Coordinates of C-alpha atoms in Angstrom, one line a residue:
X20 CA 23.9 -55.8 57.9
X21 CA 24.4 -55.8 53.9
X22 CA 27.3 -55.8 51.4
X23 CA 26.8 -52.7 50.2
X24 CA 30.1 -52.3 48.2
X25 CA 32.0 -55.3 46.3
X26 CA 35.2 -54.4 44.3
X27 CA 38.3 -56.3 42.9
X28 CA 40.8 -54.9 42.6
X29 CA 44.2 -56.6 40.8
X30 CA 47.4 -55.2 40.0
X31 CA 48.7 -58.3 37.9
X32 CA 50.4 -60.4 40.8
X33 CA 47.4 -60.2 43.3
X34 CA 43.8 -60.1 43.3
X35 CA 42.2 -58.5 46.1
X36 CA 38.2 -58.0 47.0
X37 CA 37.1 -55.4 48.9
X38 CA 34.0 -55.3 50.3
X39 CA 31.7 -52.5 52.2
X40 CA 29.7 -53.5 55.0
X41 CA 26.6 -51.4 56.7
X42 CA 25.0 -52.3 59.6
X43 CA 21.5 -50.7 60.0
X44 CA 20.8 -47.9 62.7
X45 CA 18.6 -51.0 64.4
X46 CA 21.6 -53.1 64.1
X47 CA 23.7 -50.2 66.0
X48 CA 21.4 -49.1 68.3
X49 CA 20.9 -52.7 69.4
X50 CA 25.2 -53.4 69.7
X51 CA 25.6 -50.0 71.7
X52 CA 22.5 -50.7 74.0
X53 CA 23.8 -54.2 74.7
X54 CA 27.6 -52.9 74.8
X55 CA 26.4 -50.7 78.0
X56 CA 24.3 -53.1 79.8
X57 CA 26.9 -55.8 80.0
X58 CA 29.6 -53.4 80.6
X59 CA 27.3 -52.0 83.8
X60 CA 27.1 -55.7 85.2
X61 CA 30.5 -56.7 84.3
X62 CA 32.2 -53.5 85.9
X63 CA 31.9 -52.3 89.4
X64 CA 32.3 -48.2 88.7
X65 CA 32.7 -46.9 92.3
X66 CA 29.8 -44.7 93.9
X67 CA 27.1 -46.8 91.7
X68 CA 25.2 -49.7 92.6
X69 CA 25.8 -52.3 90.4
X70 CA 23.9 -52.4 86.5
X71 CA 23.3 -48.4 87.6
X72 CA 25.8 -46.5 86.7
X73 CA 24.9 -43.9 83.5
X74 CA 26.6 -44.0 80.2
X75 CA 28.6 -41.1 80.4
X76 CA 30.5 -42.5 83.7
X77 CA 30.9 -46.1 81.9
X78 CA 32.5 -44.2 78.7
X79 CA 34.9 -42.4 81.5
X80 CA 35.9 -45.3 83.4
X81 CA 36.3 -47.1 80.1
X82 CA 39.3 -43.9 78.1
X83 CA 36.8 -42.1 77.1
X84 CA 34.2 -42.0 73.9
X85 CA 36.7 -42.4 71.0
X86 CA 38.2 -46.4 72.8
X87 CA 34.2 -47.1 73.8
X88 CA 33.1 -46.6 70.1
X89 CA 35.7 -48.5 69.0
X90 CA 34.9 -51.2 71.5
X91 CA 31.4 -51.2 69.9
X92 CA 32.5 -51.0 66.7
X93 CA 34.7 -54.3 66.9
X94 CA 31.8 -55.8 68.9
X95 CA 29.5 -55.1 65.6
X96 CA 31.9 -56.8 63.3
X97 CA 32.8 -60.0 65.4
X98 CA 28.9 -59.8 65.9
X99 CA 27.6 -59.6 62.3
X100 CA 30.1 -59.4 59.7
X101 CA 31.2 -63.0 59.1
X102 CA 27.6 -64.3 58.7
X103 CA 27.2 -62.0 56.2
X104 CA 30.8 -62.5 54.4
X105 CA 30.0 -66.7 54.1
X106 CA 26.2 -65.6 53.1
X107 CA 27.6 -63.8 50.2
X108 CA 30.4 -66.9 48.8
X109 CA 33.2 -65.2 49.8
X110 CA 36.7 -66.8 50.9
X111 CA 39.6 -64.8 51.4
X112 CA 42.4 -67.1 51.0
X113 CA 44.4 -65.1 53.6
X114 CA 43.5 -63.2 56.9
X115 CA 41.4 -60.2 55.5
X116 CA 42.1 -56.8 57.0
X117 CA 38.9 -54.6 58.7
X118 CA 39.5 -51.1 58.1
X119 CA 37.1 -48.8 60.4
X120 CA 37.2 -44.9 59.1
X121 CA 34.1 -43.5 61.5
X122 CA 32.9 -44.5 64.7
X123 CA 29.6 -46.0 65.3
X124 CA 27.0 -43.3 65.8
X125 CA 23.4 -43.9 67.8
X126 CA 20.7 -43.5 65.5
X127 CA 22.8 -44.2 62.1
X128 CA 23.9 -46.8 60.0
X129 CA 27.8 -47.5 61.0
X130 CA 29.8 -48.8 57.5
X131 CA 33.4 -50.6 57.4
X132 CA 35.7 -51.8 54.9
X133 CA 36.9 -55.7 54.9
X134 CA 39.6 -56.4 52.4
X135 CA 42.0 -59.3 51.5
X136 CA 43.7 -61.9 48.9
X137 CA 40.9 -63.8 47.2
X138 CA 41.2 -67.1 44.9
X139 CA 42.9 -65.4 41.8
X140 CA 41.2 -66.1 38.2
X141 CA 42.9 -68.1 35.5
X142 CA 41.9 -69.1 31.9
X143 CA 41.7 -72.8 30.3
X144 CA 42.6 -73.5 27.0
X145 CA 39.6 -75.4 26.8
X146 CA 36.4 -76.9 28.3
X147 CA 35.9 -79.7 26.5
X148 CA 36.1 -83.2 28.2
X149 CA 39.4 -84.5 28.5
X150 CA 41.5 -87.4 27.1
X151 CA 43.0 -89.5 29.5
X152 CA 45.0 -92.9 29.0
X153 CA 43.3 -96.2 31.9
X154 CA 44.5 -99.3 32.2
X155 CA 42.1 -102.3 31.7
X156 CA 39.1 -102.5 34.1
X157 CA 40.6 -106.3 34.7
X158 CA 44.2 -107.8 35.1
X159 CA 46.0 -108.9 31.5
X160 CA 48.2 -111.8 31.2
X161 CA 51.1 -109.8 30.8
X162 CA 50.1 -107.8 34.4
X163 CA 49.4 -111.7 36.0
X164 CA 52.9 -112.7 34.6
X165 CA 54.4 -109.5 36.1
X166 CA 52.7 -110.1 39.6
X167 CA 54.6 -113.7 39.6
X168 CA 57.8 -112.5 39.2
X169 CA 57.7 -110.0 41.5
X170 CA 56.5 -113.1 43.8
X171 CA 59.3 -115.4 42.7
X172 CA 61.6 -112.5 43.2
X173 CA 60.2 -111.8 46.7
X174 CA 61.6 -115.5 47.5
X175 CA 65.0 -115.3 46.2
X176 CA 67.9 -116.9 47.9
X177 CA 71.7 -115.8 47.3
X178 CA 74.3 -118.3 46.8
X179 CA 77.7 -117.6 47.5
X180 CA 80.2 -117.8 44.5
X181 CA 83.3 -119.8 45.9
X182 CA 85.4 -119.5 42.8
X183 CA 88.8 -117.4 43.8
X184 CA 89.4 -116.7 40.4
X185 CA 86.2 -115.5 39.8
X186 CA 85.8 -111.6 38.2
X187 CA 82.7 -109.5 38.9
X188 CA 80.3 -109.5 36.0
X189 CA 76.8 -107.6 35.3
X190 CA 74.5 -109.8 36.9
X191 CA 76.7 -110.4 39.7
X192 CA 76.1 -109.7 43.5
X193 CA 78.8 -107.8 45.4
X194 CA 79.3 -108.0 48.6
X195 CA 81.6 -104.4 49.4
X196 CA 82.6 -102.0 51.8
X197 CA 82.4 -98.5 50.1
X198 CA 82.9 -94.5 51.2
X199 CA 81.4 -92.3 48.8
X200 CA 82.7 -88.5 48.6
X201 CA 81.9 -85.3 46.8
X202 CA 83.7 -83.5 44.7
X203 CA 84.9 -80.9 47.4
X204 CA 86.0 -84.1 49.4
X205 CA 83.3 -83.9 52.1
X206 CA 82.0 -87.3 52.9
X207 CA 78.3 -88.4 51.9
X208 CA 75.6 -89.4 54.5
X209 CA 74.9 -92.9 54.9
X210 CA 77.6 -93.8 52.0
X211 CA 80.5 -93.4 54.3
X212 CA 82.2 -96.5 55.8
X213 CA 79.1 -98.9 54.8
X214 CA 78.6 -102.7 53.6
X215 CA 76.4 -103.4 50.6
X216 CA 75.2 -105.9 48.9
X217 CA 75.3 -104.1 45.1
X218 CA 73.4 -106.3 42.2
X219 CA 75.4 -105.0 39.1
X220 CA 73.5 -103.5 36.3
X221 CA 70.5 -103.9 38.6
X222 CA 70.2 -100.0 39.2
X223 CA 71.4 -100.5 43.3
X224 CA 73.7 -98.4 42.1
X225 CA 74.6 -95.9 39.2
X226 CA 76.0 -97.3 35.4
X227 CA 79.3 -95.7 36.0
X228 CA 79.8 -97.2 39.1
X229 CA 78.8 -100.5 38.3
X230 CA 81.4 -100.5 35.0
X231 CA 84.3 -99.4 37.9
X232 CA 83.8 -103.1 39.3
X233 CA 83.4 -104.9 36.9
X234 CA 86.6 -107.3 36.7
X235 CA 87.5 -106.8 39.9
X236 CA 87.8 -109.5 42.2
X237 CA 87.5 -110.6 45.7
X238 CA 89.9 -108.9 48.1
X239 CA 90.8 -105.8 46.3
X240 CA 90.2 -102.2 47.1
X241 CA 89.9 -100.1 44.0
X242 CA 89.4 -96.1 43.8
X243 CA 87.5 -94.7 41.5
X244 CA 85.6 -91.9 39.7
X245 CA 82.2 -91.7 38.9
X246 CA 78.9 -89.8 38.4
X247 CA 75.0 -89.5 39.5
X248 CA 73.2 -88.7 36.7
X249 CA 70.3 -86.6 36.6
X250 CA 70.6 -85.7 40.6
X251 CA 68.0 -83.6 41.9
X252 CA 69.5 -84.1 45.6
X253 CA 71.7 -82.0 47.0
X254 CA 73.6 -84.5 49.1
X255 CA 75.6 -85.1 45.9
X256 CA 76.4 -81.7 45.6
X257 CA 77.6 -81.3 41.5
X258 CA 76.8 -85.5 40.8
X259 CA 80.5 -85.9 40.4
X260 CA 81.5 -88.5 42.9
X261 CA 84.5 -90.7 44.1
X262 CA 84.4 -94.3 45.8
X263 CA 86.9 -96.1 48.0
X264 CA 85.8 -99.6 47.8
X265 CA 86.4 -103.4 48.8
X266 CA 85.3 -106.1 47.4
X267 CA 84.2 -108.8 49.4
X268 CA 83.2 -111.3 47.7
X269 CA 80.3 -112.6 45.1
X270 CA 77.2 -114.1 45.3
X271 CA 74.2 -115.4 42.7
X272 CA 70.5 -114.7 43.2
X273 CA 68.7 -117.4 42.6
X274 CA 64.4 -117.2 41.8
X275 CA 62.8 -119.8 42.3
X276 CA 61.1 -121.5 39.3
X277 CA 57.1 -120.7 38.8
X278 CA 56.1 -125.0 39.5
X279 CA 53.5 -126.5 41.4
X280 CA 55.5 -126.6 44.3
X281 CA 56.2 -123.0 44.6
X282 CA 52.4 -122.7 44.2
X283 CA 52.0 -125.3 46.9
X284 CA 54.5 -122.3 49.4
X285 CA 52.1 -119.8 48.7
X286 CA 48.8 -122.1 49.8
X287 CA 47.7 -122.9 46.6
X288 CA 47.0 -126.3 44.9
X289 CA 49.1 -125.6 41.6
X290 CA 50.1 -122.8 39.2
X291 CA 46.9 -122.3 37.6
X292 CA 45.5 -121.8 40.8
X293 CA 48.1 -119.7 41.9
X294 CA 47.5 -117.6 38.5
X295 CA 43.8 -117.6 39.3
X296 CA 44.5 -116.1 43.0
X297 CA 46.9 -113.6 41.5
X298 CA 43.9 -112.4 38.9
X299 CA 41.7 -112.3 42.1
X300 CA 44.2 -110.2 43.8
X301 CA 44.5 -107.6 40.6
X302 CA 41.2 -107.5 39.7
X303 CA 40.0 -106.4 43.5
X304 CA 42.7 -104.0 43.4
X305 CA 41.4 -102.4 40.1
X306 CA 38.4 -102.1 41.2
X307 CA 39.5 -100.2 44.7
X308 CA 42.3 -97.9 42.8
X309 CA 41.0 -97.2 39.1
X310 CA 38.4 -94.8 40.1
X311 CA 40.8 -92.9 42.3
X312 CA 43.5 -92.8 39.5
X313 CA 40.7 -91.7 36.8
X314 CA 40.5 -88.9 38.7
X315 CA 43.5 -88.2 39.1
X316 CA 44.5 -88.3 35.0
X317 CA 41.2 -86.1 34.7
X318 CA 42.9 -83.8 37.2
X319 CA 46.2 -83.6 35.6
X320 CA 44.6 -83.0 32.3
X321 CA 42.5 -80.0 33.2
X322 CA 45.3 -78.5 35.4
X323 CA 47.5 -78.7 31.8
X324 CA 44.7 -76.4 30.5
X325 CA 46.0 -73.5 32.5
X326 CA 47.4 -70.5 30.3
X327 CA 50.1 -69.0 31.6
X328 CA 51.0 -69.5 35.9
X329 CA 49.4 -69.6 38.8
X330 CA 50.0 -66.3 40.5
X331 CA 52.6 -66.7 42.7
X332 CA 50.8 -65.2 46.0
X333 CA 48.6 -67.7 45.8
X334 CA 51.3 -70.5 45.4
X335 CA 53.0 -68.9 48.6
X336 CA 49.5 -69.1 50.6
X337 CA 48.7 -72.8 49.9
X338 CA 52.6 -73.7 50.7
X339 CA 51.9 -72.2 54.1
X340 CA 48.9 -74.6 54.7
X341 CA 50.8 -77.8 53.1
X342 CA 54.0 -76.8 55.9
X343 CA 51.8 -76.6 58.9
X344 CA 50.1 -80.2 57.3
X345 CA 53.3 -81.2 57.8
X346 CA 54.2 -80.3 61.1
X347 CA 51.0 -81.2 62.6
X348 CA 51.6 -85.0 60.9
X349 CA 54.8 -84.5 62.3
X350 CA 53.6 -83.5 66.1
X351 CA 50.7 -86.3 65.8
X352 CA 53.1 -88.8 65.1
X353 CA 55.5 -87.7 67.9
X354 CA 58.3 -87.2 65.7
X355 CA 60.6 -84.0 65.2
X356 CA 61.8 -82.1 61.7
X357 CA 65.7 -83.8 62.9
X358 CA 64.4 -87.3 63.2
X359 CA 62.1 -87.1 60.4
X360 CA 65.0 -85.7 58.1
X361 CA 67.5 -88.3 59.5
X362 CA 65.1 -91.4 59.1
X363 CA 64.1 -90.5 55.4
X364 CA 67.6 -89.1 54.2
X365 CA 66.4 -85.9 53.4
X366 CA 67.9 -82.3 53.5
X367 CA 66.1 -79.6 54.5
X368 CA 66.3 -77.9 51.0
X369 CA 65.0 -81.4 49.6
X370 CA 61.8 -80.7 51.9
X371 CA 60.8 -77.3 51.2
X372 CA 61.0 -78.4 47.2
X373 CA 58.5 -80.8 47.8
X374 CA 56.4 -78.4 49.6
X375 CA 56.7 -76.1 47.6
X376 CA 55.7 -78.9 44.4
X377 CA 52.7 -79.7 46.6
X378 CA 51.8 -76.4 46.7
X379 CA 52.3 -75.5 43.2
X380 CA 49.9 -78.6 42.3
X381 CA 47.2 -77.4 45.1
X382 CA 47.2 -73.8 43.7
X383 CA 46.8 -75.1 40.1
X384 CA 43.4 -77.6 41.2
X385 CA 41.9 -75.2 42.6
X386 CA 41.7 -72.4 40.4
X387 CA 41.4 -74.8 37.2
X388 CA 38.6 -76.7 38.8
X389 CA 37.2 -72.6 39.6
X390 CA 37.6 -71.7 35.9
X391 CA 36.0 -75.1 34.5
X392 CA 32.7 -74.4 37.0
X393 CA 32.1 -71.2 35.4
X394 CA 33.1 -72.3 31.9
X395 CA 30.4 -74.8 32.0
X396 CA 28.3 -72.9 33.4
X397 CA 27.5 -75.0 36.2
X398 CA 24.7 -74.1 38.9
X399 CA 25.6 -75.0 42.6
X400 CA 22.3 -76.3 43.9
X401 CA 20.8 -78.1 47.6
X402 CA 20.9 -80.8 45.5
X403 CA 24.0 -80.8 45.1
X404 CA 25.2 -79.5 47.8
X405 CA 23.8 -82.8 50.2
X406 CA 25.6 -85.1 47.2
X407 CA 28.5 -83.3 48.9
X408 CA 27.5 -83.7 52.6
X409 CA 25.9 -87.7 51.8
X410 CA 29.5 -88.6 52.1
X411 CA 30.2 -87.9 55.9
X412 CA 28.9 -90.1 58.4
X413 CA 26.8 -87.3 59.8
X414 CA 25.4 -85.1 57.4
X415 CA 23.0 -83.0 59.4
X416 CA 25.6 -82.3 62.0
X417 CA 28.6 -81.1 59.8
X418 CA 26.4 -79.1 57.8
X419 CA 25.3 -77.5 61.3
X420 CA 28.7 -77.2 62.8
X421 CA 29.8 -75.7 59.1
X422 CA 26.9 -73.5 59.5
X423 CA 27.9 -71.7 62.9
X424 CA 31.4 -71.3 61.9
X425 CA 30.5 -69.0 59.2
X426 CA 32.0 -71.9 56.8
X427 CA 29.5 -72.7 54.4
X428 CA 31.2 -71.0 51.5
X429 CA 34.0 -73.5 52.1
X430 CA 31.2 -76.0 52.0
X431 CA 29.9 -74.7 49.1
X432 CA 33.2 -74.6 47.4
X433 CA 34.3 -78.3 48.2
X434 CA 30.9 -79.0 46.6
X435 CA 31.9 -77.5 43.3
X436 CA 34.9 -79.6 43.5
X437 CA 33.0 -82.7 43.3
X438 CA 30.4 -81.6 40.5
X439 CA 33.6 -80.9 38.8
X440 CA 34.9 -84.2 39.5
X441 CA 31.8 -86.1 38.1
X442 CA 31.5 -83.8 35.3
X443 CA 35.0 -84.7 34.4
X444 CA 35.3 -88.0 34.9
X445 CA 31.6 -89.0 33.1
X446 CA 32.8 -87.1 30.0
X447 CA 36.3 -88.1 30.0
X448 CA 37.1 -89.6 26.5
X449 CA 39.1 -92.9 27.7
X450 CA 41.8 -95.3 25.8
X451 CA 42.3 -98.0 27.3
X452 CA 46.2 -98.9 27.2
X453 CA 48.1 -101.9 29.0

């Protein structure tokens, strides 16, 4: 069987290939001859022995010519078509459709029609190497003095502020009961009834809402207006809220100082130590994340090359795959969509944003890294293609197991994605910025 046909066909939202197949007379007369010998062993047709009975009869006993043809004719496809397909690089990016206009014939070649969404074609801006912004290869002093005082802040201890007379202040601790509500009254989800601890002016909470308390001192129960800003979530509805709350009282945080005896808590000698342990720490963690997040800036660089959108079928194709992800994550885990949502505050609006984000950011690697391939005129060779395969455990097996799935254009494809990736990240003009 051969391609004998290959034509695209877009209209401006889609692009579509379709392709002619032909299988050979051999090829048909081979199909229909096996067709009728399993069909005579599989099928007992009274007043034959069994394997005996002539063709005509089977084609009877089976509707007639017309559904027997058509039998063989789906036979040929399943049989040979998707070898063929893969041989030639092609991935539809959706099911395709198999449109069959004349039966198979004996003698005669038999041709078909395959036909669905392919990977659409978009154009770059440029394909030069990109610029991308890295953090040193090793931790600075300013990142060492940063990774202390997140560990001096880990240990903080609260002491309670005993003072009656004492007014809240920015900086303060508040211990509160508060209901939150929206604008149409309806109460908010896990902000109705609850106790907080609020650290004013440390972001716990909004600006607005932190300036209401402010003053206000233990005991009271103020009511008040204020706003989200900048709120994506639709549990706030319009951003413009109002609070009921009490104030319960005050406390200070207090952060241990950075001395030889906090060292000596987290096992080592003294503070230069400590320091010393914390570099350690960073620069191990460099080494492990850099690469990963260089290409991830190259990435996001050569996706910003993209004129115009990613066509939206395409978006809609790839959100499909990142959904089911998601259930299957989901289902492994033994969890449902109602748990999920309850136990990470989400709506279901909130979720199917982010999938449809994911998507958007799928869509756009893959047919950037597409366009840059054939910009640069990259080849796809063995070579390359076992660079691609020396990462499994396996090689030789996945390539097999590929292989007789008719898969090895999807193979092929993820190996373009890396040649991509090196070509990228080798020619990336870096500046390195704390």
């Amino acid at each position: 069987m051969d391609i004998t046909s290959k034509v695209f066909e877009e209209d401006g939202e889609k692009r579509e290939l379709v392709l002619t197949l032909t299988a050979t007379a051999e090829e048909v007369d081979e199909n229909i001859k096996q067709f009728f010998k399993d069909a005579r062993e599989q099928k007992e047709i009274p007043g034959f022995r069994k394997g005996k009975a002539p063709r005509n009869v089977i084609e009877q006993n089976l509707g007639g010519h017309e559904p027997t043809f058509g039998a063989i004719a789906e036979t040929i496809i399943n049989t040979l078509s998707f070898k063929v397909i893969d041989d030639a690089d092609v991935i539809f990016v959706a099911e395709p459709e198999f449109n069959v206009d004349t039966l198979p014939e004996d003698h005669k070649p038999f041709s078909f029609t395959v036909s669905g969404p392919v990977l659409p074609k978009v154009e770059l801006t440029s394909a030069e190497p990109v610029s991308i912004e890295m953090p040193p290869d090793e931790a600075t002093e300013k990142e060492i003095e940063e990774h202390l005082d997140n560990l001096r802040d880990y240990y903080h201890t609260y002491k309670t502020i005993d003072d009656p007379d004492h007014q809240a202040q920015m900086g303060d601790y508040v211990d509160l009961t508060m209901t939150c509500t929206k604008s149409d009254t309806s109460e908010i989800r896990g902000l109705t009834n609850v106790d907080r601890l609020i650290g004013l002016g440390e972001g716990t909470m909004p600006a607005s809402f932190d300036e209401k308390i402010v003053g206000a001192k233990a005991g009271e129960t103020l009511e008040f207006d204020f706003e989200v800003e900048d709120s994506n979530n639709p549990q706030f509805g319009d951003g413009k809220l109002k609070a009921e709350v009490k104030v319960k009282g005050f406390r200070e945080c207090i952060v241990p100082a950075l001395d030889d005896a906090f060292a000596q808590k987290l096992g080592s000698k003294d503070v230069e130590e400590l320091r010393g342990a914390v570099k350690m720490a960073l620069d191990n963690d460099k080494r492990k994340e850099l690469p990963n997040l260089m290409v991830e800036r190259c990435m996001e660089q050569l996706v910003s090359r993209i004129k115009g959108e990613v066509p939206e079928y395409f978006v809609e194709i790839i959100k499909e795959d990142v959904f089911r992800e998601f259930m299957q994550s989901m289902e492994k885990n033994g969890t449902s969509l109602q748990d999920w949502m309850l136990k990470n505050d989400m709506q279901k609006e909130e979720i199917q944003e982010q999938i449809l984000e994911e998507a958007k950011h799928r869509a756009a690697l893959d047919v950037a890294i597409e366009a840059l391939f054939e910009e640069l005129g990259l080849e796809l060779t063995e070579e390359e293609l076992d660079k691609t395969l020396a990462k499994e455990k396996n090689p030789e097996e996945i390539r097999r197991s590929w292989s007789e799935a008719n898969r090895m254009a999807d193979l092929r494809k993820l190996a373009r994605q890396d040649m991509v990736t090196r070509w990228l990240v080798k020619n990336a003009q870096v500046t390195v910025v704390e």
